[in-house]
Coordinates of C-alpha atoms in Angstrom, one line a residue:
M1 CA 0.0 0.0 0.0
P2 CA 1.4 3.4 -0.9
A3 CA 2.5 5.6 2.1
F4 CA 0.1 8.3 1.4
A5 CA -2.8 5.8 1.3
S6 CA -1.7 4.4 4.6
R7 CA -1.5 7.8 6.2
T8 CA -5.0 8.6 4.8
T9 CA -6.8 5.3 5.8
R10 CA -5.2 4.9 9.2
P11 CA -7.1 7.8 10.9
L12 CA -10.3 6.5 9.3
L13 CA -9.6 3.0 10.6
L14 CA -8.9 4.3 14.1
A15 CA -12.0 6.4 14.0
T16 CA -14.1 3.4 12.9
L17 CA -12.6 1.2 15.7
L18 CA -13.2 3.9 18.3
A19 CA -16.8 4.4 17.2
T20 CA -17.4 0.6 17.3
A21 CA -15.9 0.4 20.7
T22 CA -18.0 3.2 22.0
V23 CA -21.3 1.6 20.6
T24 CA -20.3 -1.7 22.1
A25 CA -19.6 -0.1 25.5
Q26 CA -22.9 1.8 25.4
A27 CA -24.8 -1.4 24.6
Q28 CA -23.0 -3.3 27.4
E29 CA -23.8 -0.5 29.9
A30 CA -27.5 -0.5 28.8
S31 CA -27.6 -4.2 29.3
S32 CA -26.0 -4.1 32.7
R33 CA -28.5 -1.5 33.8
Q34 CA -31.3 -3.8 32.9
L35 CA -30.1 -6.7 35.1
A36 CA -30.0 -7.1 38.8
P37 CA -26.4 -7.7 40.2
G38 CA -25.3 -11.3 39.8
F39 CA -28.2 -12.2 37.5
T40 CA -27.5 -13.2 33.9
A41 CA -30.0 -15.8 32.7
R42 CA -32.9 -18.0 33.6
S43 CA -32.3 -21.7 34.3
A44 CA -33.4 -24.2 31.7
D45 CA -36.2 -25.6 33.8
S46 CA -37.6 -22.3 35.1
R47 CA -41.3 -21.4 34.5
L48 CA -42.5 -18.0 33.5
L49 CA -45.8 -16.4 34.5
I50 CA -47.1 -13.6 32.4
L51 CA -49.6 -11.3 34.1
P52 CA -52.1 -9.2 32.1
A53 CA -50.7 -5.9 30.9
D54 CA -51.7 -2.8 32.7
M55 CA -52.6 -0.7 29.7
E56 CA -54.6 2.4 28.7
L57 CA -54.7 4.4 25.5
F58 CA -55.7 8.0 25.1
S59 CA -56.6 10.5 22.4
M60 CA -55.0 14.0 22.6
S61 CA -57.4 16.9 21.8
A62 CA -56.4 20.0 20.0
G63 CA -55.7 21.7 23.3
G64 CA -53.4 18.9 24.5
V65 CA -56.0 17.3 26.8
V66 CA -55.8 13.5 26.9
E67 CA -59.0 11.5 27.0
P68 CA -59.2 7.7 27.6
R69 CA -60.3 5.6 24.7
D70 CA -61.7 2.2 25.8
D71 CA -62.1 0.9 22.3
W72 CA -58.4 1.6 21.5
T73 CA -57.4 0.0 24.9
R74 CA -59.4 -3.2 24.1
A75 CA -57.7 -3.5 20.7
A76 CA -54.3 -2.8 22.2
Q77 CA -54.8 -5.5 24.8
A78 CA -55.5 -8.1 22.1
N79 CA -52.7 -6.9 19.9
F80 CA -50.2 -6.9 22.8
A81 CA -51.2 -10.4 23.8
A82 CA -50.8 -11.7 20.3
A83 CA -47.4 -9.9 20.1
L84 CA -46.3 -11.6 23.3
E85 CA -47.3 -14.9 21.8
A86 CA -45.0 -14.3 18.9
Q87 CA -42.2 -13.8 21.4
R88 CA -42.3 -17.5 22.4
P89 CA -38.7 -18.2 21.2
R90 CA -37.5 -15.4 23.6
L91 CA -39.9 -16.1 26.5
G92 CA -39.4 -19.9 26.5
S93 CA -41.7 -22.9 26.3
K94 CA -42.7 -23.1 30.0
V95 CA -45.0 -20.1 30.1
T96 CA -48.3 -19.7 31.9
R97 CA -50.7 -16.8 31.3
M98 CA -52.8 -15.4 34.0
N99 CA -56.2 -13.9 32.9
A100 CA -57.6 -10.7 34.2
A101 CA -60.0 -12.4 36.7
E102 CA -57.3 -14.4 38.3
A103 CA -55.0 -11.4 38.4
D104 CA -57.6 -9.4 40.3
E105 CA -57.1 -11.8 43.2
F106 CA -53.5 -10.6 43.4
A107 CA -54.3 -6.9 43.1
D108 CA -52.2 -6.1 46.1
I109 CA -49.2 -7.6 44.5
T110 CA -49.6 -5.8 41.2
T111 CA -50.2 -2.5 43.1
L112 CA -47.0 -3.0 45.1
H113 CA -45.1 -3.8 41.9
R114 CA -46.4 -0.7 40.2
A115 CA -45.1 1.4 43.1
V116 CA -41.7 -0.2 43.0
A117 CA -41.5 -0.1 39.2
D118 CA -42.4 3.7 39.4
A119 CA -39.4 4.1 41.8
V120 CA -37.2 2.2 39.3
M121 CA -38.3 4.5 36.5
I122 CA -37.5 7.6 38.5
H123 CA -34.4 6.7 40.5
H124 CA -32.7 4.0 38.4
Y125 CA -33.2 5.7 35.0
G126 CA -33.3 9.2 36.3
R127 CA -30.2 11.5 36.3
G128 CA -28.5 13.6 38.8
L129 CA -30.4 14.2 42.0
M130 CA -33.0 11.6 41.0
Q131 CA -30.5 8.8 41.5
L132 CA -30.1 7.1 44.9
P133 CA -26.5 6.9 46.1
T134 CA -27.2 3.7 48.0
K135 CA -28.2 1.9 44.8
Q136 CA -24.9 2.8 43.1
E137 CA -26.7 2.7 39.7
R138 CA -27.5 -0.9 40.1
L139 CA -30.9 -2.6 39.6
N140 CA -31.3 -3.5 43.2
W141 CA -35.0 -3.5 43.9
S142 CA -37.3 -6.1 45.5
L143 CA -40.9 -6.8 46.4
G144 CA -39.8 -9.2 49.1
D145 CA -42.1 -12.0 50.4
A146 CA -45.1 -10.2 49.0
V147 CA -44.9 -12.2 45.8
R148 CA -44.9 -15.6 47.4
P149 CA -48.7 -16.1 46.9
L150 CA -48.1 -15.9 43.2
Q151 CA -45.4 -18.5 43.3
Q152 CA -47.5 -20.8 45.5
R153 CA -50.6 -20.5 43.2
T154 CA -48.8 -21.0 39.9
G155 CA -45.6 -22.8 40.6
A156 CA -43.8 -20.2 38.4
D157 CA -40.2 -19.1 39.1
Y158 CA -40.5 -15.7 37.4
A159 CA -43.4 -13.2 36.7
L160 CA -43.5 -10.8 33.8
F161 CA -45.2 -7.5 34.6
T162 CA -45.9 -5.0 31.8
W163 CA -47.3 -1.4 31.9
M164 CA -48.2 0.7 28.9
R165 CA -49.6 4.2 28.4
D166 CA -50.2 5.3 24.8
S167 CA -51.5 8.6 23.5
Y168 CA -52.3 9.7 20.0
A169 CA -52.9 13.1 18.5
S170 CA -56.4 13.6 17.2
K171 CA -57.1 15.1 13.8
E172 CA -57.7 18.4 15.4
R173 CA -54.4 18.2 17.3
K174 CA -52.5 17.3 14.2
A175 CA -53.9 20.2 12.3
M176 CA -53.0 22.6 15.1
M177 CA -49.5 21.2 15.2
I178 CA -49.1 21.8 11.5
G179 CA -50.3 25.3 11.9
L180 CA -48.0 26.1 14.8
A181 CA -45.1 24.5 12.9
A182 CA -45.7 27.0 10.1
L183 CA -45.3 29.8 12.7
G184 CA -42.1 28.3 13.9
A185 CA -43.6 26.9 17.1
I186 CA -43.2 23.3 18.3
S187 CA -46.0 21.3 19.9
L188 CA -46.0 17.7 20.9
G189 CA -48.3 14.9 19.8
G190 CA -48.8 11.6 21.4
E191 CA -46.2 9.5 23.2
Q192 CA -45.6 5.8 24.2
V193 CA -44.4 5.1 27.7
G194 CA -44.2 1.8 29.4
Y195 CA -42.0 -0.8 31.0
A196 CA -41.5 -4.6 31.3
S197 CA -40.3 -6.1 34.6
L198 CA -39.2 -9.6 35.4
V199 CA -39.6 -10.6 39.0
D200 CA -38.0 -13.6 40.7
L201 CA -41.0 -15.1 42.6
N202 CA -38.7 -17.1 44.9
T203 CA -36.8 -14.0 46.2
G204 CA -39.0 -11.1 45.2
R205 CA -36.2 -9.4 43.4
I206 CA -36.7 -7.5 40.1
V207 CA -34.0 -9.2 38.0
W208 CA -34.6 -7.5 34.8
F209 CA -36.3 -4.2 33.8
N210 CA -36.7 -2.3 30.5
R211 CA -38.6 0.8 29.7
L212 CA -40.0 2.7 26.7
D213 CA -40.3 6.4 26.5
R214 CA -40.7 7.7 22.9
M215 CA -42.8 9.7 20.5
S216 CA -43.5 6.7 18.2
G217 CA -45.2 3.4 18.3
D218 CA -48.8 2.3 17.9
L219 CA -50.6 -0.6 19.8
R220 CA -53.9 -0.1 18.0
E221 CA -52.8 -2.2 15.1
P222 CA -51.2 -5.7 15.1
A223 CA -48.1 -5.0 13.0
P224 CA -46.8 -1.9 15.0
A225 CA -47.8 -3.7 18.2
L226 CA -45.3 -6.4 17.3
E227 CA -42.6 -3.8 17.0
T228 CA -43.5 -2.3 20.4
V229 CA -43.4 -5.6 22.2
D230 CA -40.1 -6.5 20.5
T231 CA -38.6 -3.3 21.6
L232 CA -40.0 -3.6 25.1
L233 CA -38.5 -7.0 25.5
K234 CA -35.1 -6.0 24.2
G235 CA -32.4 -7.6 26.4
F236 CA -34.9 -10.0 28.0
P237 CA -32.9 -12.7 29.9
A238 CA -32.3 -15.8 27.9
I239 CA -32.7 -19.4 29.1
Q240 CA -29.5 -21.2 30.0
P241 CA -28.9 -24.0 27.5

């Protein structure tokens, strides 16, 4: 290779290697933030319980007021369940689904989990003063013995909790956004916020957690719901071979 070519390509090669290393490091950091200390994978014989998703969809009016849409929520529940079924290779074969009526018997556990998960969203993924020094940026959260009734009833080793809130701009809101954009102003439309949480039912620990917080996504239709669930379960712990 000519000397001038070597001098030209070497900086490009170094820059490429540096960029690759940075992306890899960021991916590893994101993965480590999703997992509890010491947890890496589920055992081959472990059983997974999937609880009904806590989900609600909203329409955003021209003035930015969000209003619940029961019809959208019902469609989203069905699409979300179907999308989870398509995740069988990731979730494993030993999966039990709990229906809404059964889950109502454990409302105290789901309420407790919601409170702990909210704390994870705020303090684990928050920045600056929102972080708790005692946690040292580790996913170190637990529901304790409160989850034992779920384990005793189902025999499952882990439980998957999911929570989703979706809002969509109405036609009037979209028209207003276009008008404001023409004037140089920025206004927000809908957003998709949610999380998935894997709890060890033998210890109560949250061993894996992932969140969504974005301006895209749509659970009202089957195809985009597949993408939402796939993104939500990114990094979900594999089963040991």
